[in-house]
């Protein structure tokens, strides 16, 4: 065979093999696209993100009234070319998580909350009219029934949040709203409402825009003692619920992953 013929034969074989592999890869890619395309996380792309977290600062109001957050600067940019603060804080300060361990001897710590429980459909129960009439207002089974009458069944695996409008008072003494006997007055969940939530769809958490899952004058933390031992968690001090629809938003809870923690400050936001 002549030299030219050998070269042409090799080129022809190479082109044939290249076509074969190109076609095989394309076919494999098409098959992969058909068989492994993941289901979308959302039915449609969210149009916006809403921050549901209060900014934390040293004198943020607390359940017990005393300061629970401190920042000490250890390095500064002028001397060290970088800034670094050391924090000291109570787990239950600002917008934060209540893990089951908070009110149980051996429940899940905040680090043990399944990540799947931190992303959920958000249900907003609006009791602002009741809270305006009485600081001791509570979310009751009737409020849950009113929500379902207007919006349909509670979504499976939802997080149910109380909107009392109390977030507007976060920079004032009214957020704690303690009377002369040091009894606080602010809204929360009624125990019968959380019992109803425990009997229905698999609700992952409840949330409040106040200092406690229980209303302020509760003498026994009955909501904490009912809800958290069931293995579910709570969010206290949530913000900006008034900017969200009653249903349709997805909440994302940035819970801290602290071993053995009973809770902790969290960055919480909603996608709508």
PDB file of C-alpha atoms in Angstrom:
ATOM      1  CA  UNK A   1       0.000   0.000   0.000  1.00  0.00           C
ATOM      2  CA  UNK A   2       1.375   3.454  -0.896  1.00  0.00           C
ATOM      3  CA  UNK A   3       2.280   5.985   1.809  1.00  0.00           C
ATOM      4  CA  UNK A   4      -0.557   8.286   0.767  1.00  0.00           C
ATOM      5  CA  UNK A   5      -3.064   5.435   0.903  1.00  0.00           C
ATOM      6  CA  UNK A   6      -1.981   4.499   4.431  1.00  0.00           C
ATOM      7  CA  UNK A   7      -2.447   8.077   5.645  1.00  0.00           C
ATOM      8  CA  UNK A   8      -5.911   8.349   4.073  1.00  0.00           C
ATOM      9  CA  UNK A   9      -6.944   5.014   5.605  1.00  0.00           C
ATOM     10  CA  UNK A  10      -5.858   6.121   9.097  1.00  0.00           C
ATOM     11  CA  UNK A  11      -7.716   9.436   8.740  1.00  0.00           C
ATOM     12  CA  UNK A  12     -10.855   7.613   7.638  1.00  0.00           C
ATOM     13  CA  UNK A  13     -10.737   5.280  10.659  1.00  0.00           C
ATOM     14  CA  UNK A  14     -10.152   8.165  13.068  1.00  0.00           C
ATOM     15  CA  UNK A  15     -13.125  10.079  11.698  1.00  0.00           C
ATOM     16  CA  UNK A  16     -15.331   7.033  11.986  1.00  0.00           C
ATOM     17  CA  UNK A  17     -14.306   6.445  15.602  1.00  0.00           C
ATOM     18  CA  UNK A  18     -14.764  10.124  16.433  1.00  0.00           C
ATOM     19  CA  UNK A  19     -18.289  10.069  15.000  1.00  0.00           C
ATOM     20  CA  UNK A  20     -19.062   6.966  16.993  1.00  0.00           C
ATOM     21  CA  UNK A  21     -17.899   8.456  20.299  1.00  0.00           C
ATOM     22  CA  UNK A  22     -19.560  11.808  19.624  1.00  0.00           C
ATOM     23  CA  UNK A  23     -22.836  10.099  18.914  1.00  0.00           C
ATOM     24  CA  UNK A  24     -22.499   7.829  21.954  1.00  0.00           C
ATOM     25  CA  UNK A  25     -21.803  10.742  24.295  1.00  0.00           C
ATOM     26  CA  UNK A  26     -24.724  12.720  22.922  1.00  0.00           C
ATOM     27  CA  UNK A  27     -27.042   9.750  23.293  1.00  0.00           C
ATOM     28  CA  UNK A  28     -25.805   9.069  26.821  1.00  0.00           C
ATOM     29  CA  UNK A  29     -26.281  12.714  27.735  1.00  0.00           C
ATOM     30  CA  UNK A  30     -29.823  12.686  26.418  1.00  0.00           C
ATOM     31  CA  UNK A  31     -30.613   9.525  28.332  1.00  0.00           C
ATOM     32  CA  UNK A  32     -29.096  10.989  31.498  1.00  0.00           C
ATOM     33  CA  UNK A  33     -31.167  14.135  31.091  1.00  0.00           C
ATOM     34  CA  UNK A  34     -34.332  12.048  30.795  1.00  0.00           C
ATOM     35  CA  UNK A  35     -33.630   9.700  33.689  1.00  0.00           C
ATOM     36  CA  UNK A  36     -31.810  11.856  36.263  1.00  0.00           C
ATOM     37  CA  UNK A  37     -33.200  15.394  35.950  1.00  0.00           C
ATOM     38  CA  UNK A  38     -34.051  16.296  39.578  1.00  0.00           C
ATOM     39  CA  UNK A  39     -37.460  17.533  40.515  1.00  0.00           C
ATOM     40  CA  UNK A  40     -37.387  21.306  41.169  1.00  0.00           C
ATOM     41  CA  UNK A  41     -37.383  22.434  44.790  1.00  0.00           C
ATOM     42  CA  UNK A  42     -40.017  25.074  44.016  1.00  0.00           C
ATOM     43  CA  UNK A  43     -42.991  24.937  41.690  1.00  0.00           C
ATOM     44  CA  UNK A  44     -41.801  28.259  40.288  1.00  0.00           C
ATOM     45  CA  UNK A  45     -38.738  30.412  40.849  1.00  0.00           C
ATOM     46  CA  UNK A  46     -39.137  32.658  43.916  1.00  0.00           C
ATOM     47  CA  UNK A  47     -39.590  36.317  43.053  1.00  0.00           C
ATOM     48  CA  UNK A  48     -38.016  37.678  46.249  1.00  0.00           C
ATOM     49  CA  UNK A  49     -36.412  36.818  49.566  1.00  0.00           C
ATOM     50  CA  UNK A  50     -37.750  38.365  52.778  1.00  0.00           C
ATOM     51  CA  UNK A  51     -35.518  38.660  55.854  1.00  0.00           C
ATOM     52  CA  UNK A  52     -37.326  37.327  58.944  1.00  0.00           C
ATOM     53  CA  UNK A  53     -34.483  38.066  61.360  1.00  0.00           C
ATOM     54  CA  UNK A  54     -34.057  40.966  63.754  1.00  0.00           C
ATOM     55  CA  UNK A  55     -30.621  42.565  63.850  1.00  0.00           C
ATOM     56  CA  UNK A  56     -28.912  41.446  67.047  1.00  0.00           C
ATOM     57  CA  UNK A  57     -27.283  44.059  69.263  1.00  0.00           C
ATOM     58  CA  UNK A  58     -25.989  44.201  72.827  1.00  0.00           C
ATOM     59  CA  UNK A  59     -29.183  45.443  74.477  1.00  0.00           C
ATOM     60  CA  UNK A  60     -31.650  43.428  72.423  1.00  0.00           C
ATOM     61  CA  UNK A  61     -34.691  42.815  74.690  1.00  0.00           C
ATOM     62  CA  UNK A  62     -34.635  39.468  76.490  1.00  0.00           C
ATOM     63  CA  UNK A  63     -37.131  37.280  78.309  1.00  0.00           C
ATOM     64  CA  UNK A  64     -35.403  37.735  81.672  1.00  0.00           C
ATOM     65  CA  UNK A  65     -34.706  41.427  81.104  1.00  0.00           C
ATOM     66  CA  UNK A  66     -30.930  41.350  81.517  1.00  0.00           C
ATOM     67  CA  UNK A  67     -28.338  41.708  78.764  1.00  0.00           C
ATOM     68  CA  UNK A  68     -27.589  38.422  76.992  1.00  0.00           C
ATOM     69  CA  UNK A  69     -25.205  39.440  74.188  1.00  0.00           C
ATOM     70  CA  UNK A  70     -21.745  40.989  74.376  1.00  0.00           C
ATOM     71  CA  UNK A  71     -19.086  41.783  71.742  1.00  0.00           C
ATOM     72  CA  UNK A  72     -15.453  42.443  72.607  1.00  0.00           C
ATOM     73  CA  UNK A  73     -13.049  43.533  69.902  1.00  0.00           C
ATOM     74  CA  UNK A  74      -9.853  41.475  69.955  1.00  0.00           C
ATOM     75  CA  UNK A  75      -8.238  42.811  66.773  1.00  0.00           C
ATOM     76  CA  UNK A  76      -8.765  46.042  64.862  1.00  0.00           C
ATOM     77  CA  UNK A  77      -7.902  47.045  61.333  1.00  0.00           C
ATOM     78  CA  UNK A  78      -5.713  50.030  62.265  1.00  0.00           C
ATOM     79  CA  UNK A  79      -3.276  47.975  64.374  1.00  0.00           C
ATOM     80  CA  UNK A  80      -3.633  44.471  62.945  1.00  0.00           C
ATOM     81  CA  UNK A  81      -4.996  45.049  59.387  1.00  0.00           C
ATOM     82  CA  UNK A  82      -8.139  43.059  60.227  1.00  0.00           C
ATOM     83  CA  UNK A  83     -11.139  43.225  62.587  1.00  0.00           C
ATOM     84  CA  UNK A  84     -12.222  40.410  64.887  1.00  0.00           C
ATOM     85  CA  UNK A  85     -14.731  40.321  67.743  1.00  0.00           C
ATOM     86  CA  UNK A  86     -15.250  37.747  70.438  1.00  0.00           C
ATOM     87  CA  UNK A  87     -18.904  37.085  71.288  1.00  0.00           C
ATOM     88  CA  UNK A  88     -20.535  35.981  74.505  1.00  0.00           C
ATOM     89  CA  UNK A  89     -24.248  35.284  74.417  1.00  0.00           C
ATOM     90  CA  UNK A  90     -27.164  33.298  75.726  1.00  0.00           C
ATOM     91  CA  UNK A  91     -28.501  30.702  73.287  1.00  0.00           C
ATOM     92  CA  UNK A  92     -31.958  32.259  73.486  1.00  0.00           C
ATOM     93  CA  UNK A  93     -31.260  35.793  72.313  1.00  0.00           C
ATOM     94  CA  UNK A  94     -32.632  37.717  69.362  1.00  0.00           C
ATOM     95  CA  UNK A  95     -34.322  35.763  66.585  1.00  0.00           C
ATOM     96  CA  UNK A  96     -33.499  32.266  67.744  1.00  0.00           C
ATOM     97  CA  UNK A  97     -34.313  28.564  67.830  1.00  0.00           C
ATOM     98  CA  UNK A  98     -35.813  26.565  70.696  1.00  0.00           C
ATOM     99  CA  UNK A  99     -34.649  22.967  70.190  1.00  0.00           C
ATOM    100  CA  UNK A 100     -36.459  20.052  71.871  1.00  0.00           C
ATOM    101  CA  UNK A 101     -33.539  19.777  74.323  1.00  0.00           C
ATOM    102  CA  UNK A 102     -34.529  23.174  75.736  1.00  0.00           C
ATOM    103  CA  UNK A 103     -37.470  21.608  77.610  1.00  0.00           C
ATOM    104  CA  UNK A 104     -36.588  17.909  77.720  1.00  0.00           C
ATOM    105  CA  UNK A 105     -33.879  15.887  79.488  1.00  0.00           C
ATOM    106  CA  UNK A 106     -32.591  14.231  76.322  1.00  0.00           C
ATOM    107  CA  UNK A 107     -34.375  15.652  73.277  1.00  0.00           C
ATOM    108  CA  UNK A 108     -32.725  16.720  70.047  1.00  0.00           C
ATOM    109  CA  UNK A 109     -30.130  19.452  70.334  1.00  0.00           C
ATOM    110  CA  UNK A 110     -30.146  22.302  67.840  1.00  0.00           C
ATOM    111  CA  UNK A 111     -27.352  20.521  65.941  1.00  0.00           C
ATOM    112  CA  UNK A 112     -29.496  17.395  65.647  1.00  0.00           C
ATOM    113  CA  UNK A 113     -32.448  19.072  63.932  1.00  0.00           C
ATOM    114  CA  UNK A 114     -32.755  17.393  60.516  1.00  0.00           C
ATOM    115  CA  UNK A 115     -31.819  19.810  57.770  1.00  0.00           C
ATOM    116  CA  UNK A 116     -35.028  18.794  56.017  1.00  0.00           C
ATOM    117  CA  UNK A 117     -36.966  20.329  58.915  1.00  0.00           C
ATOM    118  CA  UNK A 118     -35.288  23.707  58.351  1.00  0.00           C
ATOM    119  CA  UNK A 119     -36.892  24.327  54.947  1.00  0.00           C
ATOM    120  CA  UNK A 120     -40.671  24.228  54.861  1.00  0.00           C
ATOM    121  CA  UNK A 121     -43.891  25.809  53.619  1.00  0.00           C
ATOM    122  CA  UNK A 122     -44.730  28.803  55.801  1.00  0.00           C
ATOM    123  CA  UNK A 123     -48.175  29.375  57.277  1.00  0.00           C
ATOM    124  CA  UNK A 124     -48.827  32.851  58.709  1.00  0.00           C
ATOM    125  CA  UNK A 125     -51.629  33.101  61.296  1.00  0.00           C
ATOM    126  CA  UNK A 126     -52.560  36.779  61.565  1.00  0.00           C
ATOM    127  CA  UNK A 127     -53.882  37.727  65.016  1.00  0.00           C
ATOM    128  CA  UNK A 128     -52.956  41.415  64.874  1.00  0.00           C
ATOM    129  CA  UNK A 129     -56.522  42.548  65.531  1.00  0.00           C
ATOM    130  CA  UNK A 130     -56.694  40.404  68.675  1.00  0.00           C
ATOM    131  CA  UNK A 131     -53.257  41.583  69.812  1.00  0.00           C
ATOM    132  CA  UNK A 132     -54.244  45.214  69.333  1.00  0.00           C
ATOM    133  CA  UNK A 133     -57.248  44.598  71.573  1.00  0.00           C
ATOM    134  CA  UNK A 134     -55.300  42.633  74.196  1.00  0.00           C
ATOM    135  CA  UNK A 135     -51.584  42.131  74.750  1.00  0.00           C
ATOM    136  CA  UNK A 136     -52.457  38.739  76.266  1.00  0.00           C
ATOM    137  CA  UNK A 137     -53.940  37.423  73.007  1.00  0.00           C
ATOM    138  CA  UNK A 138     -53.148  33.846  71.972  1.00  0.00           C
ATOM    139  CA  UNK A 139     -53.348  31.750  68.821  1.00  0.00           C
ATOM    140  CA  UNK A 140     -56.278  29.409  69.455  1.00  0.00           C
ATOM    141  CA  UNK A 141     -57.857  26.487  67.566  1.00  0.00           C
ATOM    142  CA  UNK A 142     -60.428  28.969  66.253  1.00  0.00           C
ATOM    143  CA  UNK A 143     -57.622  30.957  64.603  1.00  0.00           C
ATOM    144  CA  UNK A 144     -56.363  27.784  62.936  1.00  0.00           C
ATOM    145  CA  UNK A 145     -59.893  26.995  61.709  1.00  0.00           C
ATOM    146  CA  UNK A 146     -60.267  30.521  60.351  1.00  0.00           C
ATOM    147  CA  UNK A 147     -56.988  30.122  58.441  1.00  0.00           C
ATOM    148  CA  UNK A 148     -58.004  26.801  56.892  1.00  0.00           C
ATOM    149  CA  UNK A 149     -61.446  28.167  56.004  1.00  0.00           C
ATOM    150  CA  UNK A 150     -59.771  30.962  54.071  1.00  0.00           C
ATOM    151  CA  UNK A 151     -56.751  29.128  52.673  1.00  0.00           C
ATOM    152  CA  UNK A 152     -57.420  25.394  52.634  1.00  0.00           C
ATOM    153  CA  UNK A 153     -55.706  22.648  54.587  1.00  0.00           C
ATOM    154  CA  UNK A 154     -52.419  23.281  56.352  1.00  0.00           C
ATOM    155  CA  UNK A 155     -49.549  22.169  54.087  1.00  0.00           C
ATOM    156  CA  UNK A 156     -47.838  18.941  55.068  1.00  0.00           C
ATOM    157  CA  UNK A 157     -44.577  19.618  56.904  1.00  0.00           C
ATOM    158  CA  UNK A 158     -45.260  23.338  57.350  1.00  0.00           C
ATOM    159  CA  UNK A 159     -43.936  25.807  59.893  1.00  0.00           C
ATOM    160  CA  UNK A 160     -46.809  27.740  61.481  1.00  0.00           C
ATOM    161  CA  UNK A 161     -46.032  31.310  62.506  1.00  0.00           C
ATOM    162  CA  UNK A 162     -47.976  33.760  64.652  1.00  0.00           C
ATOM    163  CA  UNK A 163     -48.189  37.309  63.306  1.00  0.00           C
ATOM    164  CA  UNK A 164     -49.175  39.550  66.210  1.00  0.00           C
ATOM    165  CA  UNK A 165     -47.450  42.721  65.027  1.00  0.00           C
ATOM    166  CA  UNK A 166     -45.234  42.665  68.124  1.00  0.00           C
ATOM    167  CA  UNK A 167     -42.065  43.032  66.069  1.00  0.00           C
ATOM    168  CA  UNK A 168     -42.836  46.742  65.756  1.00  0.00           C
ATOM    169  CA  UNK A 169     -42.060  47.116  69.476  1.00  0.00           C
ATOM    170  CA  UNK A 170     -38.641  45.408  69.457  1.00  0.00           C
ATOM    171  CA  UNK A 171     -36.734  48.642  70.166  1.00  0.00           C
ATOM    172  CA  UNK A 172     -39.019  49.662  73.051  1.00  0.00           C
ATOM    173  CA  UNK A 173     -39.975  48.464  76.513  1.00  0.00           C
ATOM    174  CA  UNK A 174     -43.298  47.281  75.115  1.00  0.00           C
ATOM    175  CA  UNK A 175     -41.600  44.252  73.551  1.00  0.00           C
ATOM    176  CA  UNK A 176     -41.323  42.796  77.083  1.00  0.00           C
ATOM    177  CA  UNK A 177     -44.327  44.814  78.313  1.00  0.00           C
ATOM    178  CA  UNK A 178     -43.779  44.053  81.998  1.00  0.00           C
ATOM    179  CA  UNK A 179     -46.264  45.448  84.510  1.00  0.00           C
ATOM    180  CA  UNK A 180     -45.597  46.717  88.037  1.00  0.00           C
ATOM    181  CA  UNK A 181     -45.459  43.125  89.285  1.00  0.00           C
ATOM    182  CA  UNK A 182     -42.898  42.262  86.596  1.00  0.00           C
ATOM    183  CA  UNK A 183     -45.409  40.067  84.784  1.00  0.00           C
ATOM    184  CA  UNK A 184     -44.991  40.360  81.023  1.00  0.00           C
ATOM    185  CA  UNK A 185     -47.856  40.806  78.582  1.00  0.00           C
ATOM    186  CA  UNK A 186     -47.379  39.786  74.947  1.00  0.00           C
ATOM    187  CA  UNK A 187     -49.074  37.292  72.600  1.00  0.00           C
ATOM    188  CA  UNK A 188     -48.198  33.631  72.093  1.00  0.00           C
ATOM    189  CA  UNK A 189     -49.692  30.246  71.235  1.00  0.00           C
ATOM    190  CA  UNK A 190     -52.437  28.669  73.326  1.00  0.00           C
ATOM    191  CA  UNK A 191     -51.735  25.083  74.365  1.00  0.00           C
ATOM    192  CA  UNK A 192     -54.922  23.873  72.676  1.00  0.00           C
ATOM    193  CA  UNK A 193     -53.690  25.277  69.365  1.00  0.00           C
ATOM    194  CA  UNK A 194     -50.379  23.427  69.541  1.00  0.00           C
ATOM    195  CA  UNK A 195     -52.184  20.250  70.567  1.00  0.00           C
ATOM    196  CA  UNK A 196     -54.352  20.617  67.457  1.00  0.00           C
ATOM    197  CA  UNK A 197     -51.235  21.128  65.316  1.00  0.00           C
ATOM    198  CA  UNK A 198     -49.699  17.976  66.779  1.00  0.00           C
ATOM    199  CA  UNK A 199     -52.770  15.946  65.811  1.00  0.00           C
ATOM    200  CA  UNK A 200     -52.960  17.129  62.209  1.00  0.00           C
ATOM    201  CA  UNK A 201     -50.386  17.273  59.388  1.00  0.00           C
ATOM    202  CA  UNK A 202     -46.742  16.842  60.274  1.00  0.00           C
ATOM    203  CA  UNK A 203     -46.035  20.424  61.336  1.00  0.00           C
ATOM    204  CA  UNK A 204     -42.288  20.886  61.811  1.00  0.00           C
ATOM    205  CA  UNK A 205     -42.172  24.002  63.981  1.00  0.00           C
ATOM    206  CA  UNK A 206     -44.087  26.955  65.334  1.00  0.00           C
ATOM    207  CA  UNK A 207     -42.811  30.522  65.310  1.00  0.00           C
ATOM    208  CA  UNK A 208     -43.711  33.735  67.133  1.00  0.00           C
ATOM    209  CA  UNK A 209     -42.831  37.402  66.664  1.00  0.00           C
ATOM    210  CA  UNK A 210     -42.556  37.801  70.451  1.00  0.00           C
ATOM    211  CA  UNK A 211     -40.151  36.670  73.179  1.00  0.00           C
ATOM    212  CA  UNK A 212     -41.782  33.311  73.860  1.00  0.00           C
ATOM    213  CA  UNK A 213     -43.867  30.541  72.323  1.00  0.00           C
ATOM    214  CA  UNK A 214     -46.057  30.959  75.433  1.00  0.00           C
ATOM    215  CA  UNK A 215     -47.880  34.228  75.948  1.00  0.00           C
ATOM    216  CA  UNK A 216     -46.141  36.626  78.315  1.00  0.00           C
ATOM    217  CA  UNK A 217     -48.090  35.984  81.497  1.00  0.00           C
ATOM    218  CA  UNK A 218     -47.884  32.183  81.246  1.00  0.00           C
ATOM    219  CA  UNK A 219     -47.039  30.779  84.694  1.00  0.00           C
ATOM    220  CA  UNK A 220     -45.866  27.349  83.553  1.00  0.00           C
ATOM    221  CA  UNK A 221     -44.454  27.376  79.968  1.00  0.00           C
ATOM    222  CA  UNK A 222     -47.219  24.957  79.047  1.00  0.00           C
ATOM    223  CA  UNK A 223     -46.701  25.455  75.288  1.00  0.00           C
ATOM    224  CA  UNK A 224     -42.955  24.842  75.578  1.00  0.00           C
ATOM    225  CA  UNK A 225     -43.626  21.787  77.727  1.00  0.00           C
ATOM    226  CA  UNK A 226     -46.142  20.424  75.229  1.00  0.00           C
ATOM    227  CA  UNK A 227     -44.572  21.246  71.873  1.00  0.00           C
ATOM    228  CA  UNK A 228     -40.828  20.715  72.360  1.00  0.00           C
ATOM    229  CA  UNK A 229     -41.044  17.239  73.963  1.00  0.00           C
ATOM    230  CA  UNK A 230     -42.861  16.093  70.800  1.00  0.00           C
ATOM    231  CA  UNK A 231     -39.541  16.426  68.946  1.00  0.00           C
ATOM    232  CA  UNK A 232     -40.520  19.594  67.118  1.00  0.00           C
ATOM    233  CA  UNK A 233     -38.818  22.963  67.496  1.00  0.00           C
ATOM    234  CA  UNK A 234     -39.765  26.605  67.872  1.00  0.00           C
ATOM    235  CA  UNK A 235     -38.609  29.979  66.569  1.00  0.00           C
ATOM    236  CA  UNK A 236     -38.894  33.056  68.781  1.00  0.00           C
ATOM    237  CA  UNK A 237     -38.456  36.699  67.833  1.00  0.00           C
ATOM    238  CA  UNK A 238     -39.198  36.198  64.130  1.00  0.00           C
ATOM    239  CA  UNK A 239     -39.499  39.435  62.131  1.00  0.00           C
ATOM    240  CA  UNK A 240     -41.330  40.927  59.141  1.00  0.00           C
ATOM    241  CA  UNK A 241     -44.110  38.369  58.822  1.00  0.00           C
ATOM    242  CA  UNK A 242     -46.431  41.196  57.809  1.00  0.00           C
ATOM    243  CA  UNK A 243     -44.599  41.331  54.473  1.00  0.00           C
ATOM    244  CA  UNK A 244     -45.604  37.773  53.579  1.00  0.00           C
ATOM    245  CA  UNK A 245     -48.806  36.131  52.331  1.00  0.00           C
ATOM    246  CA  UNK A 246     -50.832  33.844  54.586  1.00  0.00           C
ATOM    247  CA  UNK A 247     -49.597  30.912  52.484  1.00  0.00           C
ATOM    248  CA  UNK A 248     -47.277  30.304  49.562  1.00  0.00           C
ATOM    249  CA  UNK A 249     -43.911  31.310  51.031  1.00  0.00           C
ATOM    250  CA  UNK A 250     -41.100  28.891  51.807  1.00  0.00           C
ATOM    251  CA  UNK A 251     -39.213  29.502  55.053  1.00  0.00           C
ATOM    252  CA  UNK A 252     -35.494  28.729  55.416  1.00  0.00           C
ATOM    253  CA  UNK A 253     -34.180  28.491  58.980  1.00  0.00           C
ATOM    254  CA  UNK A 254     -30.425  28.953  59.392  1.00  0.00           C
ATOM    255  CA  UNK A 255     -30.188  27.084  62.699  1.00  0.00           C
ATOM    256  CA  UNK A 256     -26.731  27.026  64.327  1.00  0.00           C
ATOM    257  CA  UNK A 257     -25.090  23.604  64.377  1.00  0.00           C
ATOM    258  CA  UNK A 258     -23.778  23.629  67.943  1.00  0.00           C
ATOM    259  CA  UNK A 259     -23.255  20.248  69.580  1.00  0.00           C
ATOM    260  CA  UNK A 260     -25.481  19.912  72.635  1.00  0.00           C
ATOM    261  CA  UNK A 261     -27.064  23.340  72.131  1.00  0.00           C
ATOM    262  CA  UNK A 262     -30.610  23.930  73.384  1.00  0.00           C
ATOM    263  CA  UNK A 263     -31.065  26.622  70.742  1.00  0.00           C
ATOM    264  CA  UNK A 264     -29.278  29.577  69.304  1.00  0.00           C
ATOM    265  CA  UNK A 265     -29.566  32.779  67.256  1.00  0.00           C
ATOM    266  CA  UNK A 266     -30.566  32.029  63.665  1.00  0.00           C
ATOM    267  CA  UNK A 267     -30.767  33.777  60.319  1.00  0.00           C
ATOM    268  CA  UNK A 268     -34.269  33.114  59.043  1.00  0.00           C
ATOM    269  CA  UNK A 269     -35.674  34.164  55.683  1.00  0.00           C
ATOM    270  CA  UNK A 270     -38.563  33.388  53.362  1.00  0.00           C
ATOM    271  CA  UNK A 271     -38.711  32.879  49.610  1.00  0.00           C
ATOM    272  CA  UNK A 272     -41.850  34.051  47.878  1.00  0.00           C
TER     273      UNK A 272
END
